[in-house]
Tab-separated table of C-alpha atoms in Angstrom:
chain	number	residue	atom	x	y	z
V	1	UNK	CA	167.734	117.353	10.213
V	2	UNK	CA	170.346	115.364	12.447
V	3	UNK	CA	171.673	113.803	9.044
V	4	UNK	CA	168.412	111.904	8.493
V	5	UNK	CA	166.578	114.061	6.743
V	6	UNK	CA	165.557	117.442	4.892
V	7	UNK	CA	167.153	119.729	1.928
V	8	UNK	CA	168.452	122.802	1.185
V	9	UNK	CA	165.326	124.124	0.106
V	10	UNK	CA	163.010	122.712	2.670
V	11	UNK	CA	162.241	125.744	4.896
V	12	UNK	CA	161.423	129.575	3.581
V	13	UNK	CA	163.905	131.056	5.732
V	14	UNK	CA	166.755	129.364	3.689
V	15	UNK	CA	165.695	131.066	0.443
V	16	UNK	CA	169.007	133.123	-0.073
V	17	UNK	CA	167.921	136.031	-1.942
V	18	UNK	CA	167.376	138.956	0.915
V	19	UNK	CA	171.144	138.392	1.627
V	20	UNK	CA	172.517	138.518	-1.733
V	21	UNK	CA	169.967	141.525	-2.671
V	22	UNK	CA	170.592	143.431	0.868
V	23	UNK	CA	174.790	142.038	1.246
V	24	UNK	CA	176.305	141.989	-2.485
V	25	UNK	CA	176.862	138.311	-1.251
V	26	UNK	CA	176.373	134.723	-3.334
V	27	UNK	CA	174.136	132.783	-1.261
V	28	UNK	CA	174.687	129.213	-1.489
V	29	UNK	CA	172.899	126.012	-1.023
V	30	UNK	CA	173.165	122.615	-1.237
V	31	UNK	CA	172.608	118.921	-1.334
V	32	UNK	CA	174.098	115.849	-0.349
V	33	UNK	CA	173.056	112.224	0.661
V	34	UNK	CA	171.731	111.440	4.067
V	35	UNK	CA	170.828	108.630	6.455
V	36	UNK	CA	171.818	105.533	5.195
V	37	UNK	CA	172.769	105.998	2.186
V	38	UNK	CA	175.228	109.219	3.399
V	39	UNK	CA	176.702	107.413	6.847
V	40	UNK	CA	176.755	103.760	6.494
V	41	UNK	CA	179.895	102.358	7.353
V	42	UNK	CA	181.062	99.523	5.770
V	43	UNK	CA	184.903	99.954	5.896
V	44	UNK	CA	185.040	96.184	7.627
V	45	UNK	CA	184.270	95.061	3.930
V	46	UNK	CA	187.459	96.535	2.968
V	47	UNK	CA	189.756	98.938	1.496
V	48	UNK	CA	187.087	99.878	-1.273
V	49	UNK	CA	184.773	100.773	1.691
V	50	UNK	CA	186.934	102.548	3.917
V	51	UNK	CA	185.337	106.155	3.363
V	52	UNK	CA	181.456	105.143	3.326
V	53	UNK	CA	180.974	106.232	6.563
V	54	UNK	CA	181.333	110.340	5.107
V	55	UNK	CA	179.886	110.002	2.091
V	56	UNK	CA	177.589	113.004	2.953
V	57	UNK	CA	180.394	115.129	4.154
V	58	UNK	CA	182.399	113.971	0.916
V	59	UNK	CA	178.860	115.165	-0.961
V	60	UNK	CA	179.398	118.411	1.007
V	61	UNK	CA	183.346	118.534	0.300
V	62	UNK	CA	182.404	118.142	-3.702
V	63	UNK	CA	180.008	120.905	-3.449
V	64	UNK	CA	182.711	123.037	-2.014
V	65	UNK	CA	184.719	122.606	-4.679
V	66	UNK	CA	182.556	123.456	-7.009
V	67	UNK	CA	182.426	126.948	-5.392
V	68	UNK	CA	185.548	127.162	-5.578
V	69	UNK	CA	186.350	126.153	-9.449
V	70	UNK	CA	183.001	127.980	-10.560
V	71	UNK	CA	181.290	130.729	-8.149
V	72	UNK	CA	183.656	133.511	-9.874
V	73	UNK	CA	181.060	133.326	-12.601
V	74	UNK	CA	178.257	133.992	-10.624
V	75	UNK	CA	179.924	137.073	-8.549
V	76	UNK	CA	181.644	135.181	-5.808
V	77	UNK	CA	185.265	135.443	-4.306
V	78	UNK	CA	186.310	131.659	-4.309
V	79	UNK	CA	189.193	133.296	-1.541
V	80	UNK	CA	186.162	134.406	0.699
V	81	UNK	CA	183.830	131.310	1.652
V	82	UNK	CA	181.648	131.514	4.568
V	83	UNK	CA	180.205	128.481	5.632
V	84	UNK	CA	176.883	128.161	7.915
V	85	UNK	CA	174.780	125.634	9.527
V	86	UNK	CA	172.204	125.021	12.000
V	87	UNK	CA	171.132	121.714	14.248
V	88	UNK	CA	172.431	118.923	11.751
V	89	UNK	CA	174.120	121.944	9.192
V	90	UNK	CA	175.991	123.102	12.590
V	91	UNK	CA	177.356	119.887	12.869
V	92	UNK	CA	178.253	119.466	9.221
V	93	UNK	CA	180.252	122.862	9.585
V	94	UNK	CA	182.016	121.070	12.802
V	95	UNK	CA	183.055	118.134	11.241
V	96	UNK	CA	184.231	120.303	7.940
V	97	UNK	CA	186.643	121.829	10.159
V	98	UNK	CA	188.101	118.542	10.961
V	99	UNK	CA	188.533	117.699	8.016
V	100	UNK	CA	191.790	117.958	5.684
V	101	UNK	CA	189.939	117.793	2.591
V	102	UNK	CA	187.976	120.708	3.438
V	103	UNK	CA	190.921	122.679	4.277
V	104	UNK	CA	191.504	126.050	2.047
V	105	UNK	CA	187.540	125.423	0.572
V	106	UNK	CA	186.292	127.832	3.166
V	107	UNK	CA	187.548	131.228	5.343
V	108	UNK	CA	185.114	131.437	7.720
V	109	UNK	CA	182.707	129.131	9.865
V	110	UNK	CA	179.492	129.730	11.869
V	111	UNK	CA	177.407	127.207	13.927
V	112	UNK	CA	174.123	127.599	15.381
V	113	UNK	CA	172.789	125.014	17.700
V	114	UNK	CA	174.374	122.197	16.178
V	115	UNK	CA	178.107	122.080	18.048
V	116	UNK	CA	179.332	118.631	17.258
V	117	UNK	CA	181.799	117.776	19.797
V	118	UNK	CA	182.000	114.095	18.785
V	119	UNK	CA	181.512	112.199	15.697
V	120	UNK	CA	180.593	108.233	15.694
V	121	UNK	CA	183.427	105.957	16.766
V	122	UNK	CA	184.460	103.498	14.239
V	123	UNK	CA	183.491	100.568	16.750
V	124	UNK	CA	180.177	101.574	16.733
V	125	UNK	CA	179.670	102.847	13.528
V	126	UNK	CA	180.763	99.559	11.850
V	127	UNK	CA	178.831	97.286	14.162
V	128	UNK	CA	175.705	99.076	12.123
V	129	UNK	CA	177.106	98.633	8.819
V	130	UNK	CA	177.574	94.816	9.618
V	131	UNK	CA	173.991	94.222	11.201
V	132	UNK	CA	172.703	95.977	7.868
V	133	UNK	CA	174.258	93.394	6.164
V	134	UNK	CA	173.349	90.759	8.336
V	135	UNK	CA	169.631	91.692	8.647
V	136	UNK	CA	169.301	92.071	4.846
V	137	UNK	CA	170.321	88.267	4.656
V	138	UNK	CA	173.785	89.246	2.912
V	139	UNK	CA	176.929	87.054	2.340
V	140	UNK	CA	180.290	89.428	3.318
V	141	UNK	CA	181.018	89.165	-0.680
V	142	UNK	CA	177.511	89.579	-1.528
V	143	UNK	CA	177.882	93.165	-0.408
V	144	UNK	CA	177.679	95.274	-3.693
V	145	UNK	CA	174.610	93.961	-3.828
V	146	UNK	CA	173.321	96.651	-1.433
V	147	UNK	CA	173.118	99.294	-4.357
V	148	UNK	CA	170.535	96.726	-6.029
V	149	UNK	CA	168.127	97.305	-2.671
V	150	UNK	CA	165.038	99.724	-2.699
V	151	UNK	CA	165.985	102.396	-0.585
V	152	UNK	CA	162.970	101.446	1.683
V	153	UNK	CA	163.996	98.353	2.351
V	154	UNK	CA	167.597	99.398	2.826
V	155	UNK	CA	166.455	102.440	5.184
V	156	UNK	CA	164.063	99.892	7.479
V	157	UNK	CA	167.045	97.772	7.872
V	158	UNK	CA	169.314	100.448	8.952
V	159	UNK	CA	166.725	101.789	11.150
V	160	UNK	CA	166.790	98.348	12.832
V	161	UNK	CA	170.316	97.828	12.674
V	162	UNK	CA	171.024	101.228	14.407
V	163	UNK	CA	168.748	100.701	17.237
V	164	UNK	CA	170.161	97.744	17.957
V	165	UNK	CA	173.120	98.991	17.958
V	166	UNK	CA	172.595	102.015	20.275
V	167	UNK	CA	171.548	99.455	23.085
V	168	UNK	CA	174.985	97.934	22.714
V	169	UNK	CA	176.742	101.485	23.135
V	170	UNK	CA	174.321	102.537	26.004
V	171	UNK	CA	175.597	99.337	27.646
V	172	UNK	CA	178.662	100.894	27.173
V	173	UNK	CA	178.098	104.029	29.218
V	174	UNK	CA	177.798	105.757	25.772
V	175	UNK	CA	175.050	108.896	25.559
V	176	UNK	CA	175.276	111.003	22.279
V	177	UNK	CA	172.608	113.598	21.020
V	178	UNK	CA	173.007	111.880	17.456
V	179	UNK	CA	173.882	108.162	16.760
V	180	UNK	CA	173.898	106.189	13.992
V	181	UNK	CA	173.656	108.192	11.197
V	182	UNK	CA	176.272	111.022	11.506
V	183	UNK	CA	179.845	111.560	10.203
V	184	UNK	CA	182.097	108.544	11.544
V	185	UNK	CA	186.082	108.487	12.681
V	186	UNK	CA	187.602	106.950	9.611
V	187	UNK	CA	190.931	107.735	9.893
V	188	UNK	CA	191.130	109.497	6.378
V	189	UNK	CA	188.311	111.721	5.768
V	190	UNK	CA	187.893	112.860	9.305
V	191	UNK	CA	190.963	111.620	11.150
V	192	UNK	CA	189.760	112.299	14.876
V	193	UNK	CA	187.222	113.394	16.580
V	194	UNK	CA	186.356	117.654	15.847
V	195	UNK	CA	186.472	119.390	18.908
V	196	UNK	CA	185.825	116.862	22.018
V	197	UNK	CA	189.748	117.852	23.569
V	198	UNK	CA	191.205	120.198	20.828
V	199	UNK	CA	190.193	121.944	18.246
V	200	UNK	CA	191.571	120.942	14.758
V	201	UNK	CA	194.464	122.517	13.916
V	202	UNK	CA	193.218	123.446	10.044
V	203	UNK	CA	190.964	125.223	12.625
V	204	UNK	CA	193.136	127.835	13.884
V	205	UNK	CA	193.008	130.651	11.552
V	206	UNK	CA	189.330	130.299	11.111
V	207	UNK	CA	187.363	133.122	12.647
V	208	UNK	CA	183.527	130.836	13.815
V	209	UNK	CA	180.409	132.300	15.730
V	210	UNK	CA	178.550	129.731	17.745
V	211	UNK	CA	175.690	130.039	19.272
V	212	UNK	CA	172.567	128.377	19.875
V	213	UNK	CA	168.714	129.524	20.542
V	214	UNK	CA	167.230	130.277	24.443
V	215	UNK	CA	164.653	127.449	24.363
V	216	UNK	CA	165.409	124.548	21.562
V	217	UNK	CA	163.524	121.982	21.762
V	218	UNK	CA	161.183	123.440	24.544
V	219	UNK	CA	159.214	121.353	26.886
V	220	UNK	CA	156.036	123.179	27.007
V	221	UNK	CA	155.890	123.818	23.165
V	222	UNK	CA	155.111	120.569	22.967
V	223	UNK	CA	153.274	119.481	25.846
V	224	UNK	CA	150.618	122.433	26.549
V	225	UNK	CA	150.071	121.521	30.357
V	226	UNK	CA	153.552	122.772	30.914
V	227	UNK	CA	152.598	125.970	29.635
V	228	UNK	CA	150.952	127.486	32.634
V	229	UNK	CA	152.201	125.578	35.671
V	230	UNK	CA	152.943	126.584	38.960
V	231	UNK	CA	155.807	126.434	40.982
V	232	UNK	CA	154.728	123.470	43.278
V	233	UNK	CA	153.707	120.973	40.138
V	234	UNK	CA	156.906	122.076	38.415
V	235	UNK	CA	159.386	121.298	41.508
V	236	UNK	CA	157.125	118.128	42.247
V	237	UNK	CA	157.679	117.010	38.308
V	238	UNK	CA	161.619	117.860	38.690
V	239	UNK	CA	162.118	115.999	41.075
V	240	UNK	CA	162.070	112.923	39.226
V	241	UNK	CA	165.447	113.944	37.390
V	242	UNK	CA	166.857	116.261	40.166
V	243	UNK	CA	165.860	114.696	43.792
V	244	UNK	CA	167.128	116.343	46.360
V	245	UNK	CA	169.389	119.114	43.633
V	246	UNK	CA	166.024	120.154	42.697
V	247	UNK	CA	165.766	123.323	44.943
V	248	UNK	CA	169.210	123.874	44.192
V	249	UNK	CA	168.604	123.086	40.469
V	250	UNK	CA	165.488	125.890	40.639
V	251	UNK	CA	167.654	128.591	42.668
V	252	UNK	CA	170.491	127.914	39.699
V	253	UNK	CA	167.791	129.298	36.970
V	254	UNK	CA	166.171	131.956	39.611
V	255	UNK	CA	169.795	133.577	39.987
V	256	UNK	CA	170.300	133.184	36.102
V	257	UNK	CA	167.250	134.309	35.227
V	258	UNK	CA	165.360	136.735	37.686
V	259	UNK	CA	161.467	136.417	37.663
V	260	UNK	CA	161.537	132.971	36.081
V	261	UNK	CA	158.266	131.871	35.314
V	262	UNK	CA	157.509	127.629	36.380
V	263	UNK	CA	157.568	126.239	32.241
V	264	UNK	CA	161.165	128.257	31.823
V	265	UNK	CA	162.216	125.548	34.437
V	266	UNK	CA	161.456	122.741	31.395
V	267	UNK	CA	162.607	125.143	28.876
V	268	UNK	CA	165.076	126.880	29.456
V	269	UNK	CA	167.612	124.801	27.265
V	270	UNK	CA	171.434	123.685	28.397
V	271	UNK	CA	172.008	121.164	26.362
V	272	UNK	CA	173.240	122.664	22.686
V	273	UNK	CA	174.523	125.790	25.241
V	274	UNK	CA	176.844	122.858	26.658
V	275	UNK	CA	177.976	121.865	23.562
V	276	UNK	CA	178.329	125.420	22.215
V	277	UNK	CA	180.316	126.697	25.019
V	278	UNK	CA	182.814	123.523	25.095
V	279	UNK	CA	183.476	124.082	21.650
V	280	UNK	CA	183.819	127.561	21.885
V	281	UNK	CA	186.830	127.021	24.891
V	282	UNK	CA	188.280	124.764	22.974
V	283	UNK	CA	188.790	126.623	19.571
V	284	UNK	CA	190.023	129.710	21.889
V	285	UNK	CA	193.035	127.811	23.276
V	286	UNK	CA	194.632	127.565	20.038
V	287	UNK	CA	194.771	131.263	20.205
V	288	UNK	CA	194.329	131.779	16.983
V	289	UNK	CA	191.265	133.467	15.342
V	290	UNK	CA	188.301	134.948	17.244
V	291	UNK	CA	184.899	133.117	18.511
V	292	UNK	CA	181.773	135.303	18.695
V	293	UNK	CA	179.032	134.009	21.248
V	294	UNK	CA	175.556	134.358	20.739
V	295	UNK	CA	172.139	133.365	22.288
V	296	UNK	CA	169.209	133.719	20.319
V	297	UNK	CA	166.525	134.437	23.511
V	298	UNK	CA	163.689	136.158	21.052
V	299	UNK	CA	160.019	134.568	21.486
V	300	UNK	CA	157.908	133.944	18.657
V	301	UNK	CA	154.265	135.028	19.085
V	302	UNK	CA	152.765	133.030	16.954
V	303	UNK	CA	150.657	130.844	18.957
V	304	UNK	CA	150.147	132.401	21.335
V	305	UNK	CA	153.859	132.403	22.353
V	306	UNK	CA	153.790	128.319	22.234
V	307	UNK	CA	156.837	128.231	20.090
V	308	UNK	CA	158.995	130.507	22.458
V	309	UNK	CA	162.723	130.659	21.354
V	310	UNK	CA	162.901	127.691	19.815
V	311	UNK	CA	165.246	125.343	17.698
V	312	UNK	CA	165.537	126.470	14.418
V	313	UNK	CA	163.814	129.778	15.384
V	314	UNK	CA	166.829	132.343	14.085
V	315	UNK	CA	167.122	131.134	10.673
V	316	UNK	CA	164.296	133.629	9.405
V	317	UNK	CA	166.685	136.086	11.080
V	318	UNK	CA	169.912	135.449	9.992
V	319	UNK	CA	168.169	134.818	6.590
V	320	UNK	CA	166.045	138.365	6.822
V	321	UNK	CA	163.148	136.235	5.646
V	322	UNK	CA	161.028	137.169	8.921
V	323	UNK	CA	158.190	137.951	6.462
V	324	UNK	CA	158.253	135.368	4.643
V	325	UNK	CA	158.626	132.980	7.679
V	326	UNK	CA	155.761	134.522	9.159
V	327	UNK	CA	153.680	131.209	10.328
V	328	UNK	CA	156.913	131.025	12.683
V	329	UNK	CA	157.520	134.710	13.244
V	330	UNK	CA	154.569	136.207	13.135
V	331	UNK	CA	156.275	138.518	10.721
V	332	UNK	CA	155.875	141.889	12.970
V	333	UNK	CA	158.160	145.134	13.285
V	334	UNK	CA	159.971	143.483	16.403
V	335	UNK	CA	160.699	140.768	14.051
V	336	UNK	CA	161.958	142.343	11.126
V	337	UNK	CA	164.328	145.321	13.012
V	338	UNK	CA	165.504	142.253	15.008
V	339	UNK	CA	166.464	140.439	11.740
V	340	UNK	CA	168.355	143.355	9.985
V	341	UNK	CA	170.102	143.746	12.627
V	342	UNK	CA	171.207	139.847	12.974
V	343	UNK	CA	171.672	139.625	8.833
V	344	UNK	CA	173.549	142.415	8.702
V	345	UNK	CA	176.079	141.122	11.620
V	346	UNK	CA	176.216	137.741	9.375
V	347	UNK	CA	177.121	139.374	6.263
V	348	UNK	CA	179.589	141.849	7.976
V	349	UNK	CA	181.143	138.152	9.615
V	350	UNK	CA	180.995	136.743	5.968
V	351	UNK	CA	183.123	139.856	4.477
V	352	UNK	CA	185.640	140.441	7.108
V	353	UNK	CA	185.397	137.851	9.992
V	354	UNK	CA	184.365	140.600	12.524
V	355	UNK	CA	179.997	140.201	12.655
V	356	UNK	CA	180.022	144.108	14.323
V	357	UNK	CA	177.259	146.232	12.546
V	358	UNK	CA	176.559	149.906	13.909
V	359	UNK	CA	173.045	149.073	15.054
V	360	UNK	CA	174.074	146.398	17.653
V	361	UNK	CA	175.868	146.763	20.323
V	362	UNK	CA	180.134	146.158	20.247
V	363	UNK	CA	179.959	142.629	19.775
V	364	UNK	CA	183.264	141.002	21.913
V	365	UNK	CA	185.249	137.779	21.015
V	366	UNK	CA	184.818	135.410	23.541
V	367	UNK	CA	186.816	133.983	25.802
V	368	UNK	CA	186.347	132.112	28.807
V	369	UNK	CA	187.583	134.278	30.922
V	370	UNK	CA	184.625	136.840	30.458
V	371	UNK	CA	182.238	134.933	28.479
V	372	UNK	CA	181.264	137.486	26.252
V	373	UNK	CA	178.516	136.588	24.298
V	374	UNK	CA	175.684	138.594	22.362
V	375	UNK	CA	171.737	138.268	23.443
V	376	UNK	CA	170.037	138.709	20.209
V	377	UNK	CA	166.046	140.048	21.369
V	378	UNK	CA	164.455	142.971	20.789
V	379	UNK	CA	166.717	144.590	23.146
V	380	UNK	CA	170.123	143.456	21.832
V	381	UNK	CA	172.723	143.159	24.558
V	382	UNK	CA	176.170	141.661	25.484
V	383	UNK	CA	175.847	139.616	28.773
V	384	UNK	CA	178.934	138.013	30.288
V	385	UNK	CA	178.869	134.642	31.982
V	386	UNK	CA	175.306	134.912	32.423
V	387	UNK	CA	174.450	131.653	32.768
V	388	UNK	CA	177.277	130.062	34.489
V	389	UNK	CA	175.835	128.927	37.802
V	390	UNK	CA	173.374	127.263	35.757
V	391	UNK	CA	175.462	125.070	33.111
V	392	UNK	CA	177.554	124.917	36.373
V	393	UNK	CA	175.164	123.087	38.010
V	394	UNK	CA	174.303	121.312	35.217
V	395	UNK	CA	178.016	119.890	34.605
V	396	UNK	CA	178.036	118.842	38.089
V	397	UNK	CA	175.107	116.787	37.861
V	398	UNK	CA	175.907	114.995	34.600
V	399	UNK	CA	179.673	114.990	35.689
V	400	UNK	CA	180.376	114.764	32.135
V	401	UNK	CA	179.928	116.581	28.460
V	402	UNK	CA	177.333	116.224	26.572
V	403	UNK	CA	178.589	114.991	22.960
């Protein structure tokens, strides 16, 4: 959870055993410190400091290693490491391939809705390790003294520190989907930032899919009046963000997306599908190994279809735990044929670094000249470019990428 919070064991769908029992794969999970005490950066303390801003992607680096020295005794090929993430674990497997450490620990890469682009700048990132200090009522050489602080206190204190903090970089002109607690530029763990101009080149010869899910965080999941509005409320609501775009802004989605309903126009996400795409070009300029696109546009009915495509909503797929997800699935035949499919292509990815399985249609490497890129739904499809106008549009209006 955006490196704040949850575990490896937190929701059903991560329970690895459908894959190892239907893939001959070892299914791995893991650990490692968050929040505060995995991202606070106190490298202006000195030398014996200067990697505290990645101790959670050092936990995560440790953890690989063990794979490597020991998963031969549990069935694995330590020469055949997949690694896989979604939201905050997408952004973990971003940063990992950044980082020299991690090189050789792992073959393969996937990210799902989690494309970081752009890790904490060390300006930032230490100004929050020195208001921690500061708000704790700590000398500069009283600083080991932070290991001696309940992790309460110590959490409330970086809470406060980072959102003072994020006022400061806001100032700046500074607008990132995660601040504060996150992997930071270091200069030795992770040298520069992942995939904002280039990809890293311990990168290149990594086959990734990236993708993210139709609706993420959806608008109308979580405020119900959304749910059934018309097309005059809607435009009269968007036009608070889009003035006078907003026509244009509803004709972008219409083209995209013929017999739009009004709440898609709140839905309908761009964001991660921003982020996804821009790391997608970049890691296909080093022409080296193949991307595979995918959107995840399946709708839950649970709830009476409240939950929609939402963020986090393919890991009971990928996982082939649609059963056991059920209070997010609903658990039905659509459900599970949609999830052996979607399993299947992750295992095939995990074995060979090509995710094509017979019952899915020939799944392309993208490349942004076509845009390939696989519509997992009941009806699986490749669609290219689909949604250009829109993030088109989008781009235009922010005139900038979203980190």
């Amino acid at each position: 959870g955006g490196y704040s919070a949850g575990s490896g064991q937190e929701l059903p769908a991560y329970d690895g055993a459908s894959l190892a029992l239907s893939g001959d794969v070892v299914v791995v999970t893991l650990n490692h410190r968050l929040n505060i005490l995995g991202f606070l950066d106190l490298s202006a303390y000195g030398e014996k400091y200067a990697m505290s801003g990645n101790l959670g992607t050092l936990d995560i680096i440790m953890a690989l290693e063990w794979v490597r020295d020991n998963i031969v005794n549990f069935g694995g090929d330590p020469g055949n490491v997949t690694i896989f993430g979604q939201s905050g674990g997408g952004g973990k497997v971003s940063t990992l391939l950044g980082t020299p450490r991690a090189s050789g620990l792992f073959h393969k890469a996937i990210v799902q809705s989690g494309s970081m682009i752009s890790a904490m700048e060390p300006k930032y990132s230490r100004k929050i390790g020195i208001e921690v200090v500061r708000i704790l009522g700590l000398q500069p050489s009283q600083v080991e003294q932070l290991k001696d602080i309940p992790y309460r206190t110590l959490l409330e204190a970086g809470e406060k520190a980072v959102d003072r903090v994020r006022k400061e970089a806001e100032a700046d002109g500074i607008q990132s989907l995660i601040f504060g607690w996150a992997p930071t530029i270091d200069g030795i763990v992770l040298p520069e930032q992942p995939f904002s101009h280039n990809a890293p080149e311990q990168a290149k010869n990594i086959p990734m899919i990236i993708g993210t899910t139709l609706h993420e965080f959806s608008a109308s999941t979580f405020v119900p009046d959304l749910r059934n509005i018309d097309l005059k409320k809607a435009r009269e609501i968007l036009q608070e963000k889009y003035g006078n775009k907003t026509d244009a802004f509803i004709e972008s989605v219409a083209a995209v997306y013929p017999g739009f309903r009004p709440s898609d126009l709140f839905d309908i996400d761009t964001r991660f599908r921003q982020g996804a795409l821009l790391q997608a070009e970049v890691k296909v300029r080093q022409k080296g190994a193949p991307v595979y696109m995918y959107l995840f546009s399946w709708e839950s009915p649970v709830l009476d279809g409240a939950l929609r495509a939402m963020h986090c909503m393919e890991l009971p797929f990928v996982f082939n735990n649609v059963f056991r997800s059920r209070h997010m699935t609903g658990g039905g035949e659509n459900a599970q044929r949609l999830a052996e499919k979607m399993s299947r292509a992750w295992i095939n990815f995990a074995r060979s670094g090509n995710p094509n399985v017979a019952s899915l249609p020939k799944w392309e490497p993208y490349d942004p000249g076509t845009g390939a890129t696989m519509i997992f739904d009941n009806h699986c499809r490749v669609e290219y470019h689909h949604d250009r106008e829109l993030i088109s549009f989008i781009l235009e209006m922010n005139k900038k990428s979203i980190n």
